[in-house]
Short mmCIF file of C-alpha atoms and ligand atoms in Angstrom, two decimals:
data_model
loop_
_atom_site.label_atom_id
_atom_site.label_comp_id
_atom_site.label_asym_id
_atom_site.label_seq_id
_atom_site.Cartn_x
_atom_site.Cartn_y
_atom_site.Cartn_z
CA UNK A 833 12.31 4.37 -14.91
CA UNK A 834 8.83 3.61 -16.28
CA UNK A 835 10.18 0.72 -18.36
CA UNK A 836 12.01 -1.00 -15.48
CA UNK A 837 9.96 -4.12 -14.53
CA UNK A 838 8.90 -3.94 -10.90
CA UNK A 839 6.43 -5.00 -8.21
CA UNK A 840 4.43 -2.82 -5.84
CA UNK A 841 3.81 -4.04 -2.29
CA UNK A 842 2.24 -1.06 -0.54
CA UNK A 843 -0.78 0.25 -2.39
CA UNK A 844 -4.18 1.10 -0.94
CA UNK A 845 -6.68 0.67 -3.77
CA UNK A 846 -8.92 3.36 -2.27
CA UNK A 847 -5.91 5.67 -2.44
CA UNK A 848 -5.91 5.41 -6.24
CA UNK A 849 -9.24 7.25 -6.50
CA UNK A 850 -8.48 10.22 -8.77
CA UNK A 851 -10.74 13.29 -8.40
CA UNK A 852 -12.15 12.86 -11.93
CA UNK A 853 -13.36 9.33 -11.18
CA UNK A 854 -14.61 10.44 -7.73
CA UNK A 855 -16.84 13.07 -9.35
CA UNK A 856 -18.04 10.67 -12.06
CA UNK A 857 -19.03 8.08 -9.45
CA UNK A 858 -20.58 10.73 -7.20
CA UNK A 859 -22.87 11.74 -10.07
CA UNK A 860 -23.68 8.12 -10.99
CA UNK A 861 -24.44 7.13 -7.40
CA UNK A 862 -26.01 10.46 -6.36
CA UNK A 863 -23.52 10.87 -3.54
CA UNK A 864 -22.80 14.45 -2.52
CA UNK A 865 -19.10 15.37 -2.30
CA UNK A 866 -18.42 18.43 -0.13
CA UNK A 867 -16.42 20.05 -2.97
CA UNK A 868 -17.71 21.86 -6.05
CA UNK A 869 -15.18 20.65 -8.58
CA UNK A 870 -12.23 18.41 -9.35
CA UNK A 871 -9.95 21.42 -8.85
CA UNK A 872 -11.44 22.25 -5.46
CA UNK A 873 -11.03 18.64 -4.32
CA UNK A 874 -7.44 18.59 -5.54
CA UNK A 875 -6.74 21.79 -3.60
CA UNK A 876 -7.49 19.86 -0.38
CA UNK A 877 -4.43 17.66 -0.96
CA UNK A 878 -2.24 19.78 1.29
CA UNK A 879 -1.95 17.55 4.33
CA UNK A 880 -0.66 18.33 7.82
CA UNK A 881 -0.11 14.72 8.83
CA UNK A 882 -1.54 11.20 8.46
CA UNK A 883 -4.82 12.05 10.24
CA UNK A 884 -5.64 15.02 8.03
CA UNK A 885 -5.08 12.82 4.96
CA UNK A 886 -7.21 9.99 6.37
CA UNK A 887 -10.17 12.34 6.91
CA UNK A 888 -10.25 13.20 3.18
CA UNK A 889 -9.44 9.62 2.13
CA UNK A 890 -12.43 8.15 4.02
CA UNK A 891 -14.79 10.98 2.96
CA UNK A 892 -13.99 10.66 -0.76
CA UNK A 893 -14.29 6.87 -0.91
CA UNK A 894 -18.00 7.25 -0.03
CA UNK A 895 -18.61 7.52 -3.80
CA UNK A 896 -17.73 3.80 -4.16
CA UNK A 897 -21.03 1.92 -3.90
CA UNK A 898 -21.36 -1.11 -6.16
CA UNK A 899 -19.03 -3.76 -7.55
CA UNK A 900 -18.62 -1.94 -10.87
CA UNK A 901 -17.28 1.11 -8.98
CA UNK A 902 -14.58 -0.96 -7.27
CA UNK A 903 -13.81 -2.64 -10.60
CA UNK A 904 -13.46 0.72 -12.41
CA UNK A 905 -11.22 2.02 -9.61
CA UNK A 906 -8.96 -1.04 -9.70
CA UNK A 907 -8.82 -1.15 -13.51
CA UNK A 908 -7.76 2.49 -13.70
CA UNK A 909 -4.96 1.86 -11.18
CA UNK A 910 -3.71 -1.28 -12.94
CA UNK A 911 -3.63 0.46 -16.31
CA UNK A 912 -1.62 3.39 -15.01
CA UNK A 913 0.76 1.20 -13.04
CA UNK A 914 1.25 -1.30 -15.89
CA UNK A 915 2.22 1.64 -18.13
CA UNK A 916 4.91 2.44 -15.51
CA UNK A 917 6.48 -1.04 -15.52
CA UNK A 918 4.38 -2.82 -12.91
CA UNK A 919 4.45 -6.63 -13.25
CA UNK A 920 3.01 -7.70 -9.88
CA UNK A 921 1.10 -5.95 -7.10
CA UNK A 922 0.00 -6.90 -3.58
CA UNK A 923 -3.12 -4.73 -3.20
CA UNK A 924 -4.49 -3.45 0.12
CA UNK A 925 -8.14 -2.66 0.69
CA UNK A 926 -10.02 -1.33 3.74
CA UNK A 927 -13.23 -3.39 4.15
CA UNK A 928 -14.38 -1.69 7.36
CA UNK A 929 -14.46 1.67 5.58
CA UNK A 930 -17.06 0.19 3.22
CA UNK A 931 -19.07 -2.16 5.43
CA UNK A 932 -19.53 0.73 7.90
CA UNK A 933 -21.33 2.57 5.04
CA UNK A 934 -23.54 -0.42 4.24
CA UNK A 935 -21.51 -1.79 1.30
CA UNK A 936 -21.18 -5.57 1.71
CA UNK A 937 -17.68 -7.07 1.77
CA UNK A 938 -18.60 -9.42 -1.11
CA UNK A 939 -19.43 -6.43 -3.33
CA UNK A 940 -16.05 -4.84 -2.65
CA UNK A 941 -14.12 -8.07 -3.28
CA UNK A 942 -16.16 -8.91 -6.41
CA UNK A 943 -15.26 -5.58 -7.99
CA UNK A 944 -11.58 -5.56 -7.06
CA UNK A 945 -11.10 -9.23 -8.02
CA UNK A 946 -12.79 -8.76 -11.40
CA UNK A 947 -10.24 -6.09 -12.31
CA UNK A 948 -7.30 -8.09 -10.92
CA UNK A 949 -8.37 -11.15 -12.92
CA UNK A 950 -8.79 -9.08 -16.10
CA UNK A 951 -5.31 -7.56 -15.73
CA UNK A 952 -3.81 -11.02 -15.28
CA UNK A 953 -5.56 -12.27 -18.43
CA UNK A 954 -4.96 -9.17 -20.55
CA UNK A 955 -1.50 -8.00 -19.45
CA UNK A 956 -0.03 -10.90 -17.47
CA UNK A 957 0.01 -8.55 -14.47
CA UNK A 958 -0.20 -10.75 -11.35
CA UNK A 959 -1.56 -9.75 -7.95
CA UNK A 960 -2.64 -10.71 -4.46
CA UNK A 961 -5.29 -9.08 -2.30
CA UNK A 962 -4.58 -8.06 1.30
CA UNK A 963 -7.36 -7.10 3.70
CA UNK A 964 -6.37 -4.28 6.05
CA UNK A 965 -7.88 -3.83 9.49
CA UNK A 966 -8.40 -0.26 10.66
CA UNK A 967 -6.27 0.07 13.80
CA UNK A 968 -8.27 3.05 15.11
CA UNK A 969 -11.34 0.84 15.39
CA UNK A 970 -11.65 -1.79 18.17
CA UNK A 971 -9.51 -4.91 17.88
CA UNK A 972 -12.64 -6.96 18.68
CA UNK A 973 -14.22 -5.65 15.47
CA UNK A 974 -11.22 -6.96 13.50
CA UNK A 975 -11.67 -10.41 15.06
CA UNK A 976 -15.38 -10.31 14.33
CA UNK A 977 -14.74 -9.35 10.70
CA UNK A 978 -12.17 -12.09 10.28
CA UNK A 979 -14.48 -14.73 11.80
CA UNK A 980 -17.33 -13.68 9.52
CA UNK A 981 -15.35 -13.89 6.25
CA UNK A 982 -16.88 -17.26 5.32
CA UNK A 983 -16.96 -17.61 1.50
CA UNK A 984 -14.75 -14.55 1.14
CA UNK A 985 -11.79 -16.05 3.05
CA UNK A 986 -10.39 -18.01 0.04
CA UNK A 987 -10.47 -14.76 -2.00
CA UNK A 988 -8.14 -13.02 0.47
CA UNK A 989 -4.39 -13.68 0.34
CA UNK A 990 -3.30 -11.85 3.45
CA UNK A 991 -3.97 -9.20 6.06
CA UNK A 992 -2.54 -5.80 6.95
CA UNK A 993 -3.08 -3.07 9.52
CA UNK A 994 -3.53 0.59 8.62
CA UNK A 995 -5.19 3.94 9.49
CA UNK A 996 -4.19 6.27 12.37
CA UNK A 997 -1.07 4.76 13.94
CA UNK A 998 -0.11 6.67 17.09
CA UNK A 999 -1.97 5.32 20.14
CA UNK A 1000 -3.01 2.14 18.31
CA UNK A 1001 -0.03 -0.21 18.72
CA UNK A 1002 0.29 -3.51 16.87
CA UNK A 1003 -0.02 -5.70 19.97
CA UNK A 1004 -3.73 -4.82 20.27
CA UNK A 1005 -4.28 -7.00 17.19
CA UNK A 1006 -2.43 -10.11 18.40
CA UNK A 1007 -5.52 -12.33 18.30
CA UNK A 1008 -6.65 -11.61 14.76
CA UNK A 1009 -3.10 -11.98 13.47
CA UNK A 1010 -2.78 -15.38 15.18
CA UNK A 1011 -6.01 -16.47 13.48
CA UNK A 1012 -4.90 -15.22 10.09
CA UNK A 1013 -1.54 -16.97 10.39
CA UNK A 1014 -3.29 -20.19 11.43
CA UNK A 1015 -5.50 -19.86 8.31
CA UNK A 1016 -2.35 -19.71 6.17
CA UNK A 1017 -2.66 -16.05 5.19
CA UNK A 1018 0.21 -13.67 4.61
CA UNK A 1019 0.60 -11.10 7.40
CA UNK A 1020 1.99 -7.55 7.16
CA UNK A 1021 1.34 -4.36 9.16
CA UNK A 1022 1.99 -0.64 8.94
CA UNK A 1023 4.47 0.24 11.70
CA UNK A 1024 6.97 3.04 12.18
CA UNK A 1025 5.31 5.52 9.82
CA UNK A 1026 4.51 8.18 12.44
CA UNK A 1027 4.99 6.06 15.59
CA UNK A 1028 8.39 5.00 16.86
CA UNK A 1029 10.60 1.93 16.51
CA UNK A 1030 8.80 0.13 19.35
CA UNK A 1031 5.82 -0.30 17.01
CA UNK A 1032 8.10 -2.02 14.49
CA UNK A 1033 9.39 -4.39 17.20
CA UNK A 1034 5.83 -5.20 18.27
CA UNK A 1035 4.77 -5.91 14.70
CA UNK A 1036 7.67 -8.36 14.41
CA UNK A 1037 7.48 -9.96 17.86
CA UNK A 1038 3.74 -10.01 18.55
CA UNK A 1039 2.09 -10.02 15.11
CA UNK A 1040 4.99 -11.93 13.50
CA UNK A 1041 4.66 -10.01 10.25
CA UNK A 1042 6.51 -11.02 7.07
CA UNK A 1043 7.04 -7.41 5.99
CA UNK A 1044 6.80 -4.03 7.69
CA UNK A 1045 4.89 -1.28 5.86
CA UNK A 1046 6.78 2.04 6.04
CA UNK A 1047 9.11 1.16 8.95
CA UNK A 1048 11.27 4.22 8.40
CA UNK A 1049 11.21 5.21 12.09
CA UNK A 1050 13.47 2.18 12.68
CA UNK A 1051 16.30 4.57 11.84
CA UNK A 1052 16.20 6.07 15.33
CA UNK A 1053 17.07 2.63 16.78
CA UNK A 1054 20.39 1.23 15.48
CA UNK A 1055 19.87 -2.14 17.18
CA UNK A 1056 16.55 -2.54 15.41
CA UNK A 1057 18.18 -1.62 12.10
CA UNK A 1058 20.80 -4.33 12.68
CA UNK A 1059 18.03 -6.83 13.38
CA UNK A 1060 16.03 -5.87 10.26
CA UNK A 1061 19.19 -6.27 8.17
CA UNK A 1062 20.13 -9.61 9.77
CA UNK A 1063 16.61 -11.04 9.49
CA UNK A 1064 16.13 -9.67 5.95
CA UNK A 1065 12.78 -8.09 6.89
CA UNK A 1066 11.35 -6.24 3.88
CA UNK A 1067 10.31 -2.62 4.42
CA UNK A 1068 7.73 -1.14 2.05
CA UNK A 1069 8.91 2.47 2.00
CA UNK A 1070 6.70 5.16 0.44
CA UNK A 1071 8.82 8.28 -0.18
CA UNK A 1072 6.17 10.55 -1.76
CA UNK A 1073 3.72 9.64 1.01
CA UNK A 1074 6.33 10.50 3.65
CA UNK A 1075 6.82 13.95 2.14
CA UNK A 1076 3.10 14.69 1.67
CA UNK A 1077 2.27 13.56 5.24
CA UNK A 1078 5.25 15.47 6.61
CA UNK A 1079 7.10 12.48 8.00
CA UNK A 1080 10.11 13.75 6.01
CA UNK A 1081 10.65 17.43 5.03
CA UNK A 1082 11.50 17.05 1.36
CA UNK A 1083 12.28 14.22 -1.05
CA UNK A 1084 15.91 15.36 -1.09
CA UNK A 1085 16.00 14.59 2.68
CA UNK A 1086 14.47 11.13 2.32
CA UNK A 1087 16.64 8.34 3.82
CA UNK A 1088 15.52 5.61 1.40
CA UNK A 1089 18.86 5.32 -0.43
CA UNK A 1090 20.81 5.40 2.84
CA UNK A 1091 18.59 2.56 4.03
CA UNK A 1092 19.37 0.61 0.86
CA UNK A 1093 23.12 1.17 1.27
CA UNK A 1094 22.85 0.17 4.94
CA UNK A 1095 21.69 -3.28 3.80
CA UNK A 1096 18.00 -2.99 4.64
CA UNK A 1097 15.66 -4.87 2.32
CA UNK A 1098 14.00 -1.71 1.04
CA UNK A 1099 11.27 -1.47 -1.57
CA UNK A 1100 9.69 1.73 -2.88
CA UNK A 1101 5.96 2.10 -3.28
CA UNK A 1102 3.27 4.70 -3.93
CA UNK A 1103 0.90 4.11 -0.92
CA UNK A 1104 -2.01 6.34 -2.11
CA UNK A 1105 -0.88 7.57 -5.54
CA UNK A 1106 -3.95 9.69 -6.36
CA UNK A 1107 -3.28 11.76 -3.23
CA UNK A 1108 0.51 11.79 -2.95
CA UNK A 1109 1.63 12.89 -6.40
CA UNK A 1110 2.53 9.79 -8.33
CA UNK A 1111 2.34 6.13 -9.27
CA UNK A 1112 5.15 3.64 -8.75
CA UNK A 1113 7.18 4.62 -11.84
CA UNK A 1114 6.82 8.28 -10.85
CA UNK A 1115 8.29 7.46 -7.43
CA UNK A 1116 11.39 5.97 -9.06
CA UNK A 1117 11.65 8.97 -11.41
CA UNK A 1118 11.28 11.48 -8.57
CA UNK A 1119 13.99 9.65 -6.58
CA UNK A 1120 16.28 9.96 -9.58
CA UNK A 1121 15.57 13.70 -9.82
CA UNK A 1122 15.79 14.48 -6.08
CA UNK A 1123 18.37 11.98 -4.82
CA UNK A 1124 20.30 10.91 -7.91
CA UNK A 1125 18.97 7.34 -7.85
CA UNK A 1126 21.27 5.38 -10.16
CA UNK A 1127 20.25 2.59 -12.54
CA UNK A 1128 22.04 0.12 -10.24
CA UNK A 1129 20.07 1.33 -7.21
CA UNK A 1130 16.82 1.27 -9.20
CA UNK A 1131 17.50 -2.32 -10.23
CA UNK A 1132 18.29 -3.26 -6.61
CA UNK A 1133 14.98 -1.72 -5.50
CA UNK A 1134 13.09 -3.49 -8.30
CA UNK A 1135 14.70 -6.85 -7.45
CA UNK A 1136 13.87 -6.33 -3.77
CA UNK A 1137 10.25 -5.61 -4.71
CA UNK A 1138 10.04 -8.92 -6.57
CA UNK A 1139 11.77 -10.94 -3.82
CA UNK A 1140 9.62 -9.43 -1.05
CA UNK A 1141 6.35 -9.77 -2.98
CA UNK A 1142 3.78 -12.50 -2.49
CA UNK A 1143 4.11 -13.63 -6.12
CA UNK A 1144 4.85 -17.33 -6.61
CA UNK A 1145 8.37 -18.66 -7.17
CA UNK A 1146 7.98 -19.10 -10.93
CA UNK A 1147 6.47 -15.65 -11.34
CA UNK A 1148 9.35 -14.09 -9.38
CA UNK A 1149 11.85 -15.87 -11.60
CA UNK A 1150 10.10 -14.57 -14.73
CA UNK A 1151 10.10 -10.94 -13.51
CA UNK A 1152 13.78 -11.19 -12.50
CA UNK A 1153 14.52 -12.36 -16.07
CA UNK A 1154 12.71 -9.27 -17.38
CA UNK A 1155 14.80 -7.04 -15.10
CA UNK A 1156 17.97 -8.71 -16.40
CA UNK A 1157 16.83 -8.00 -19.97
CA UNK A 1158 16.19 -4.35 -18.97
CA UNK A 1159 19.76 -4.10 -17.61
CA UNK A 1160 21.15 -5.26 -20.96
CA UNK A 1161 18.92 -2.97 -23.02
N1 HPA B 2392 -0.95 5.06 6.57
C1 HPA B 2392 -1.90 4.49 7.32
N2 HPA B 2392 -3.09 4.18 6.85
C2 HPA B 2392 -3.34 4.41 5.57
C3 HPA B 2392 -2.41 4.99 4.74
C4 HPA B 2392 -1.14 5.33 5.28
O1 HPA B 2392 -0.24 5.87 4.60
N3 HPA B 2392 -2.99 5.09 3.53
C5 HPA B 2392 -4.23 4.57 3.63
N4 HPA B 2392 -4.46 4.17 4.86
ZN1 ZN B 2393 -0.11 2.68 3.60
#
């Protein structure tokens, strides 16, 4: 499964911060982590739900201070994912989680972009960068951030919406999404991870998203499922995340293959791989072990990931050709 060429569409770069790098950066930047060791930090990765994960996620990313930190983080992710077959990635980042700590947006983007550019030059691994707004902060702050992007705007390929979902519905962010669409950016949003199918409908109808991140709660609404199938709306499903955040009991209970067979445009992704137990190739491998994912299903998921990505037409064609070669191996 690691050799199958694939794209990843739901990946928070801050969620790739492994404990070893967190401690190294904490020492370099003289930031105090509230844990004594890598092992103690890793022992915290027993989450009750999305909120309990987010508390640790935001606390640990405080070790990221300068551009070289963001570059090291992004490089480490790209190296691991490339070794697991990754050919293209649409990367999320959470600017408000950094600017709120006094780290300028330009510093964050400089570091991430340097690593993305290096991976393109060195490995031919292509990417886009998607700026996520934190939905549990005021919608006015998202508008303010978007309006202040200035020189950074051309370095951003799209926007997303993440953080604590329940009680923070998509429609609150109508204005900033309208502005982003008018600026020609790609638009996606997390919806239907913990909250119900009405959040998925709002993301489609009010934010007019091109893809839905997670979206698995659509399954409780058969009419919505029919619509997602008919409109070919990509869903960026994250099976290991769903298990770790207790959205689904076990991987063996995960509906991802039923969703695929039902005709949904499903992709599989790692979300926050340092926290949830694996990178994108590991997700495929775990689905094979827990659900009997076949080579045909794996290829369908990989082809969906390419089609639903924000890679250019030529790039998509090239990755599809690599998948075809993998099938005939
Ligand atoms: N859901 C919502 N917000 C997030 C996640 C997630 O899985 N990961 C990082 N921010
Ligand atoms: Zn996510």
